[in-house]
């Protein structure tokens, strides 16, 4: 089965009909990139666990990096437009979406939200054109869900901060030009953001070492290294001016958490498209399996969950654009879409039977990538505790 021949899913409740001109345009551009440039090559890179660097200039031409950031060469998309980009990229491949989400949402988002004017002017324009690539170093080997307890330290010595510690699962960090590193300031104990820049010759400063994590079952085409910081010197002027406590990190994460919901929607959309097309093409016992009651029951339930995911994502984008989205709202969206996206991809794989195990049919890639989405940006359990705290007024965090 050729995924490119699968019927493109059209929102059952016609939500795409509500898109404005900007969102329609960006959806069209990203879909064209996915179908023309990404899907024909991604399985090859995914299987080899390599990042498709040659696609970066083509991604830059889409003018989507920087999302909703105003100025500095960014496209100033609506929050809905940012979500549509994540949906369409993930419909093609989760690794490419993660690459952009780390660069645009987490790294550029940190600089935009927490940098001063000089810092934003220095870094964002080149990042908006993907001339410089960003990475976001928060998670540590012993601190994932409890990243608030991170142990990486920063000590000021004259005009520099000296950073020591380890980071893990840091997307893009092995080749990025700009890395936002979160560390605990020894002077006051607060978590702050520091920006590492490559030298002009393209090398990393002394004290920054990366080892790409291998053996992953999902997101194989995005590079996520372990990072070791040993007496890494960061100029004082590279400390994000308005990053004072972990609450500031949380502000960035709350913004990007909704992006994980849109990614889940993209994976689920692709899986549903593929399963529906396959059911119409695959014959068993002398007729297409789409004529079997059990298959129609599964497809109808997949569509039901997919529609619910869409409604949540569209509404969350509206609330975000109005400045009304809360952290708990974002957590509820991520929790629901990760659960249902995982189920839709698993059911699609089942409909394809043995053929669902083959990369050429793409479902296996979406399924294993959804395993990653289910974990990152906060696990299902962590999102439930955030929502639970909000609705009960009682924190159940240990």
Coordinates of C-alpha atoms in Angstrom, one line a residue:
X1 CA 0.0 0.0 0.0
X2 CA 1.3 3.5 -0.9
X3 CA 0.5 6.0 1.9
X4 CA 0.7 8.8 -0.6
X5 CA -2.4 7.3 -2.3
X6 CA -4.4 7.2 0.9
X7 CA -7.5 9.3 0.9
X8 CA -6.8 12.5 2.9
X9 CA -8.9 12.7 6.0
X10 CA -11.4 15.6 6.0
X11 CA -12.6 16.7 9.4
X12 CA -15.9 14.9 10.0
X13 CA -17.3 17.9 11.9
X14 CA -15.9 20.3 9.2
X15 CA -13.5 22.0 11.6
X16 CA -11.0 22.8 8.8
X17 CA -13.8 24.9 7.2
X18 CA -13.4 27.2 10.2
X19 CA -9.7 28.0 9.3
X20 CA -8.8 31.5 8.3
X21 CA -6.8 32.4 5.2
X22 CA -3.5 32.2 7.0
X23 CA -4.2 28.8 8.5
X24 CA -5.4 27.4 5.2
X25 CA -2.3 28.7 3.5
X26 CA 0.1 27.3 6.1
X27 CA -1.7 23.9 6.1
X28 CA -1.4 23.7 2.3
X29 CA 2.3 24.6 2.3
X30 CA 3.2 22.1 5.1
X31 CA 1.0 19.3 3.5
X32 CA 2.8 19.8 0.2
X33 CA 6.2 19.6 1.9
X34 CA 5.2 16.4 3.7
X35 CA 3.8 14.7 0.6
X36 CA 6.5 15.9 -1.8
X37 CA 9.7 16.0 0.2
X38 CA 9.3 14.2 3.6
X39 CA 7.3 11.0 3.1
X40 CA 9.3 9.7 0.1
X41 CA 12.5 9.6 2.2
X42 CA 11.6 9.5 5.9
X43 CA 11.5 5.7 6.3
X44 CA 15.1 5.4 5.0
X45 CA 16.3 7.9 7.6
X46 CA 14.1 6.5 10.3
X47 CA 15.4 2.9 9.8
X48 CA 19.0 4.1 9.9
X49 CA 18.3 6.4 12.9
X50 CA 19.7 9.4 11.0
X51 CA 18.3 13.0 10.8
X52 CA 17.5 14.2 7.3
X53 CA 19.6 17.4 7.3
X54 CA 18.9 18.0 3.7
X55 CA 15.2 18.7 4.5
X56 CA 16.0 21.7 6.8
X57 CA 16.4 24.3 4.0
X58 CA 13.0 23.1 2.5
X59 CA 11.5 23.4 6.0
X60 CA 12.9 26.9 6.3
X61 CA 11.2 27.9 3.0
X62 CA 7.8 27.1 4.7
X63 CA 8.3 30.1 7.0
X64 CA 6.8 28.5 10.1
X65 CA 9.7 28.6 12.5
X66 CA 9.0 30.9 15.4
X67 CA 5.3 30.2 15.2
X68 CA 3.3 32.9 17.0
X69 CA 6.3 35.0 18.1
X70 CA 5.9 38.6 16.9
X71 CA 8.8 40.3 15.1
X72 CA 12.4 39.2 14.6
X73 CA 11.5 37.6 11.2
X74 CA 9.0 35.2 12.7
X75 CA 5.8 34.4 10.8
X76 CA 3.5 35.5 13.6
X77 CA 1.1 32.6 13.1
X78 CA -2.1 32.4 15.2
X79 CA -2.1 29.7 17.9
X80 CA -4.4 27.7 15.7
X81 CA -1.8 28.1 12.8
X82 CA 0.9 26.8 15.1
X83 CA -1.2 23.8 15.9
X84 CA -1.9 23.1 12.3
X85 CA 1.8 23.1 11.5
X86 CA 2.3 20.4 14.2
X87 CA -0.6 18.4 13.0
X88 CA 0.5 18.4 9.3
X89 CA 4.2 17.7 10.1
X90 CA 3.2 14.8 12.4
X91 CA 0.9 13.4 9.8
X92 CA 4.1 12.9 7.9
X93 CA 6.6 12.1 10.6
X94 CA 7.0 12.7 14.3
X95 CA 10.8 13.1 14.2
X96 CA 10.6 16.1 11.9
X97 CA 7.9 17.6 14.1
X98 CA 10.0 17.1 17.2
X99 CA 12.9 18.7 15.5
X100 CA 10.9 21.8 14.7
X101 CA 9.1 21.8 18.1
X102 CA 12.3 21.8 20.0
X103 CA 13.8 24.5 17.8
X104 CA 10.8 26.7 17.5
X105 CA 8.6 26.0 20.5
X106 CA 11.0 25.3 23.3
X107 CA 14.2 27.1 22.3
X108 CA 12.9 30.1 20.4
X109 CA 9.9 30.2 22.9
X110 CA 12.3 30.4 25.8
X111 CA 14.3 33.2 24.2
X112 CA 11.1 35.1 23.2
X113 CA 9.4 34.8 26.6
X114 CA 12.4 35.1 28.9
X115 CA 15.1 37.0 27.0
X116 CA 15.7 40.7 26.9
X117 CA 15.5 42.8 23.8
X118 CA 19.2 42.5 23.0
X119 CA 19.0 38.7 23.3
X120 CA 15.9 38.3 21.2
X121 CA 17.4 40.5 18.5
X122 CA 20.7 38.6 18.6
X123 CA 19.3 35.1 18.3
X124 CA 15.7 34.9 16.9
X125 CA 16.1 36.3 13.4
X126 CA 18.6 33.6 12.3
X127 CA 16.6 30.9 14.1
X128 CA 13.4 32.0 12.3
X129 CA 15.2 31.2 9.0
X130 CA 16.7 28.0 10.4
X131 CA 20.1 29.4 9.7
X132 CA 20.9 28.6 13.3
X133 CA 19.3 25.5 15.0
X134 CA 18.2 25.4 18.6
X135 CA 18.1 22.9 21.4
X136 CA 16.5 22.9 24.9
X137 CA 18.4 21.2 27.7
X138 CA 16.2 20.6 30.7
X139 CA 15.7 16.9 31.4
X140 CA 18.4 15.0 33.3
X141 CA 19.2 11.3 33.8
X142 CA 17.7 11.3 37.3
X143 CA 15.1 14.1 36.7
X144 CA 12.4 13.8 34.0
X145 CA 9.0 14.2 35.5
X146 CA 10.5 15.9 38.5
X147 CA 12.7 18.3 36.5
X148 CA 12.0 20.9 39.1
X149 CA 14.7 19.1 41.2
X150 CA 17.4 19.3 38.5
X151 CA 21.0 19.1 39.7
X152 CA 22.9 20.9 37.0
X153 CA 24.7 23.8 38.7
X154 CA 25.7 27.3 37.6
X155 CA 28.4 29.3 39.5
X156 CA 29.3 32.8 38.6
X157 CA 32.9 33.7 38.3
X158 CA 33.5 37.2 37.0
X159 CA 32.0 37.6 33.5
X160 CA 31.1 34.0 33.2
X161 CA 28.9 31.3 34.7
X162 CA 30.5 27.9 35.1
X163 CA 28.0 25.0 34.4
X164 CA 28.4 21.5 35.6
X165 CA 26.0 18.6 35.2
X166 CA 24.3 16.1 32.9
X167 CA 21.3 16.3 30.6
X168 CA 19.4 13.5 28.8
X169 CA 17.0 13.2 25.8
X170 CA 18.0 16.6 24.5
X171 CA 16.8 16.8 20.9
X172 CA 19.1 18.5 18.3
X173 CA 21.8 19.0 21.0
X174 CA 24.5 17.2 19.0
X175 CA 24.4 19.7 16.1
X176 CA 22.5 22.7 17.4
X177 CA 24.0 26.2 17.1
X178 CA 22.1 27.6 20.2
X179 CA 21.4 25.5 23.3
X180 CA 19.2 26.8 26.1
X181 CA 20.5 25.1 29.2
X182 CA 18.6 25.1 32.5
X183 CA 20.8 25.1 35.7
X184 CA 20.5 25.9 39.4
X185 CA 22.3 29.1 40.3
X186 CA 24.5 28.3 43.3
X187 CA 24.0 31.9 44.6
X188 CA 20.3 31.7 45.3
X189 CA 19.3 28.1 44.5
X190 CA 16.9 29.1 41.7
X191 CA 16.7 27.5 38.2
X192 CA 17.8 29.8 35.5
X193 CA 18.3 29.7 31.7
X194 CA 21.7 30.0 30.0
X195 CA 22.4 30.1 26.3
X196 CA 25.3 28.2 24.8
X197 CA 26.5 29.4 21.4
X198 CA 28.8 27.5 19.0
X199 CA 32.0 29.1 18.0
X200 CA 32.2 30.8 14.6
X201 CA 34.1 27.8 13.2
X202 CA 31.1 25.6 14.1
X203 CA 32.6 23.8 17.1
X204 CA 31.2 23.6 20.6
X205 CA 33.0 25.3 23.5
X206 CA 35.1 23.2 25.7
X207 CA 33.1 21.5 28.5
X208 CA 30.1 20.6 26.3
X209 CA 30.0 17.0 25.1
X210 CA 27.2 15.0 23.5
X211 CA 26.5 11.3 22.9
X212 CA 23.5 10.5 20.7
X213 CA 21.2 7.9 22.4
X214 CA 20.8 4.8 20.2
X215 CA 18.4 1.8 20.2
X216 CA 15.2 3.8 20.3
X217 CA 12.0 2.2 19.0
X218 CA 10.4 5.6 18.1
X219 CA 11.4 9.1 16.9
X220 CA 14.4 7.4 15.4
X221 CA 15.1 10.2 12.9
X222 CA 15.5 12.9 15.5
X223 CA 18.8 12.9 17.4
X224 CA 18.4 13.0 21.2
X225 CA 21.8 12.9 22.9
X226 CA 23.1 12.6 26.5
X227 CA 24.9 15.8 27.3
X228 CA 27.8 16.3 29.8
X229 CA 28.7 19.7 31.0
X230 CA 32.1 20.0 32.7
X231 CA 33.2 23.5 33.7
X232 CA 31.3 24.9 30.7
X233 CA 31.8 28.7 30.6
X234 CA 28.8 30.8 29.6
X235 CA 29.1 34.6 29.3
X236 CA 27.0 36.5 31.8
X237 CA 25.3 38.2 28.9
X238 CA 24.0 34.8 27.8
X239 CA 21.9 34.2 30.9
X240 CA 18.3 34.7 29.9
X241 CA 17.4 38.0 31.5
X242 CA 13.9 37.1 32.7
X243 CA 14.4 33.5 33.7
X244 CA 14.5 33.7 37.5
X245 CA 12.9 30.5 38.8
X246 CA 11.5 27.2 37.7
X247 CA 8.1 28.9 37.3
X248 CA 9.5 30.6 34.2
X249 CA 10.5 27.2 32.8
X250 CA 6.9 26.0 33.5
X251 CA 5.5 28.9 31.5
X252 CA 7.4 27.8 28.4
X253 CA 6.4 24.1 29.0
X254 CA 2.7 25.1 29.4
X255 CA 2.8 26.7 25.9
X256 CA 4.5 23.8 24.2
X257 CA 2.4 21.1 25.9
X258 CA -0.5 22.0 23.6
X259 CA 1.8 21.3 20.7
X260 CA 2.1 17.7 21.9
X261 CA -1.7 17.4 21.7
X262 CA -1.6 18.6 18.1
X263 CA 1.2 16.1 17.3
X264 CA -0.9 13.3 18.7
X265 CA -3.7 14.5 16.4
X266 CA -1.3 14.4 13.4
X267 CA -0.2 10.8 14.1
X268 CA -3.8 9.7 14.7
X269 CA -5.0 11.4 11.5
X270 CA -2.3 9.6 9.5
X271 CA -3.1 6.2 11.0
X272 CA -6.9 6.7 10.4
X273 CA -6.2 7.7 6.8
X274 CA -4.0 4.7 6.2
X275 CA -6.4 2.2 7.9
X276 CA -9.4 3.5 6.0
X277 CA -7.7 3.3 2.6
X278 CA -6.3 -0.2 3.4
X279 CA -9.7 -1.5 4.4
X280 CA -11.0 -0.5 1.0
X281 CA -8.1 -2.1 -0.9
X282 CA -7.5 -5.3 1.1
X283 CA -9.7 -8.3 0.2
X284 CA -10.2 -11.4 2.4
X285 CA -12.7 -14.2 1.9
X286 CA -13.5 -12.7 -1.5
X287 CA -14.5 -9.2 -0.5
X288 CA -12.9 -6.0 0.8
X289 CA -12.4 -6.0 4.6
X290 CA -14.1 -2.6 4.7
X291 CA -17.4 -4.6 4.2
X292 CA -16.9 -6.5 7.5
X293 CA -18.9 -5.3 10.5
X294 CA -15.9 -5.6 12.9
X295 CA -13.7 -3.4 10.7
X296 CA -16.5 -0.8 10.2
X297 CA -17.0 -0.8 14.0
X298 CA -13.3 -0.1 14.5
X299 CA -13.1 2.6 11.9
X300 CA -16.2 4.3 13.3
X301 CA -14.7 4.3 16.8
X302 CA -11.4 5.6 15.5
X303 CA -13.2 8.4 13.8
X304 CA -15.1 9.2 17.0
X305 CA -11.9 9.5 19.0
X306 CA -10.2 11.5 16.2
X307 CA -13.0 13.9 16.1
X308 CA -12.9 14.4 19.9
X309 CA -9.2 15.0 19.7
X310 CA -9.8 17.6 17.0
X311 CA -12.4 19.4 19.0
X312 CA -10.1 19.6 22.0
X313 CA -7.1 20.9 20.0
X314 CA -9.2 23.6 18.1
X315 CA -10.8 24.8 21.3
X316 CA -7.5 24.9 23.1
X317 CA -6.0 27.0 20.3
X318 CA -8.9 29.4 20.6
X319 CA -8.4 29.7 24.4
X320 CA -4.6 30.2 24.0
X321 CA -5.2 32.9 21.4
X322 CA -7.5 34.7 23.9
X323 CA -5.0 34.3 26.7
X324 CA -7.4 32.1 28.6
X325 CA -5.6 28.7 28.4
X326 CA -4.4 27.4 31.8
X327 CA -1.7 24.9 32.5
X328 CA -4.3 22.4 33.6
X329 CA -6.2 22.9 30.3
X330 CA -3.1 22.1 28.4
X331 CA -2.5 19.1 30.6
X332 CA -6.0 17.7 30.0
X333 CA -5.5 18.1 26.2
X334 CA -2.2 16.4 26.2
X335 CA -3.5 13.6 28.5
X336 CA -6.5 12.9 26.3
X337 CA -4.9 13.1 22.9
X338 CA -1.9 11.0 23.9
X339 CA -4.2 8.3 25.2
X340 CA -6.5 8.3 22.2
X341 CA -3.8 8.8 19.6
X342 CA -2.0 5.8 20.9
X343 CA -5.2 3.7 20.7
X344 CA -6.0 4.9 17.1
X345 CA -2.5 4.1 15.9
X346 CA -2.6 0.7 17.6
X347 CA -6.0 -0.1 16.0
X348 CA -4.8 1.0 12.6
X349 CA -1.8 -1.3 12.9
X350 CA -4.2 -4.1 13.8
X351 CA -6.5 -3.4 10.8
X352 CA -3.4 -3.7 8.5
X353 CA -2.5 -7.1 10.1
X354 CA 1.0 -8.2 9.3
X355 CA 1.3 -5.5 6.7
X356 CA 1.0 -3.0 9.5
X357 CA 4.5 -4.1 10.7
X358 CA 6.1 -2.8 7.5
X359 CA 7.7 0.6 7.4
X360 CA 6.5 1.0 3.8
X361 CA 2.9 1.3 5.2
X362 CA 4.0 4.0 7.7
X363 CA 1.6 2.9 10.5
X364 CA 4.4 1.2 12.5
X365 CA 6.3 4.5 12.6
X366 CA 3.4 6.5 13.8
X367 CA 2.6 3.9 16.4
X368 CA 6.0 3.8 17.9
X369 CA 6.3 7.6 17.7
X370 CA 3.1 7.8 19.7
X371 CA 4.8 5.8 22.4
X372 CA 7.2 8.7 22.7
X373 CA 4.5 11.4 22.6
X374 CA 2.7 9.5 25.4
X375 CA 5.8 10.0 27.6
X376 CA 7.3 13.4 26.7
X377 CA 6.0 16.8 27.7
X378 CA 4.8 15.1 30.9
X379 CA 3.6 11.5 31.2
X380 CA 0.0 10.5 31.4
X381 CA 0.3 10.3 35.2
X382 CA 1.8 13.7 35.6
X383 CA -0.8 15.3 33.4
X384 CA -3.6 13.6 35.5
X385 CA -2.0 15.0 38.7
X386 CA -1.9 18.5 37.3
X387 CA -5.6 18.3 36.3
X388 CA -6.5 16.6 39.6
X389 CA -4.8 19.4 41.6
X390 CA -6.8 22.0 39.6
X391 CA -10.2 20.4 40.0
X392 CA -9.8 19.4 43.7
X393 CA -7.6 22.1 45.0
X394 CA -5.4 19.4 46.6
X395 CA -2.0 18.5 45.3
X396 CA -1.3 14.7 45.1
X397 CA 2.3 15.2 44.0
X398 CA 4.7 13.2 46.3

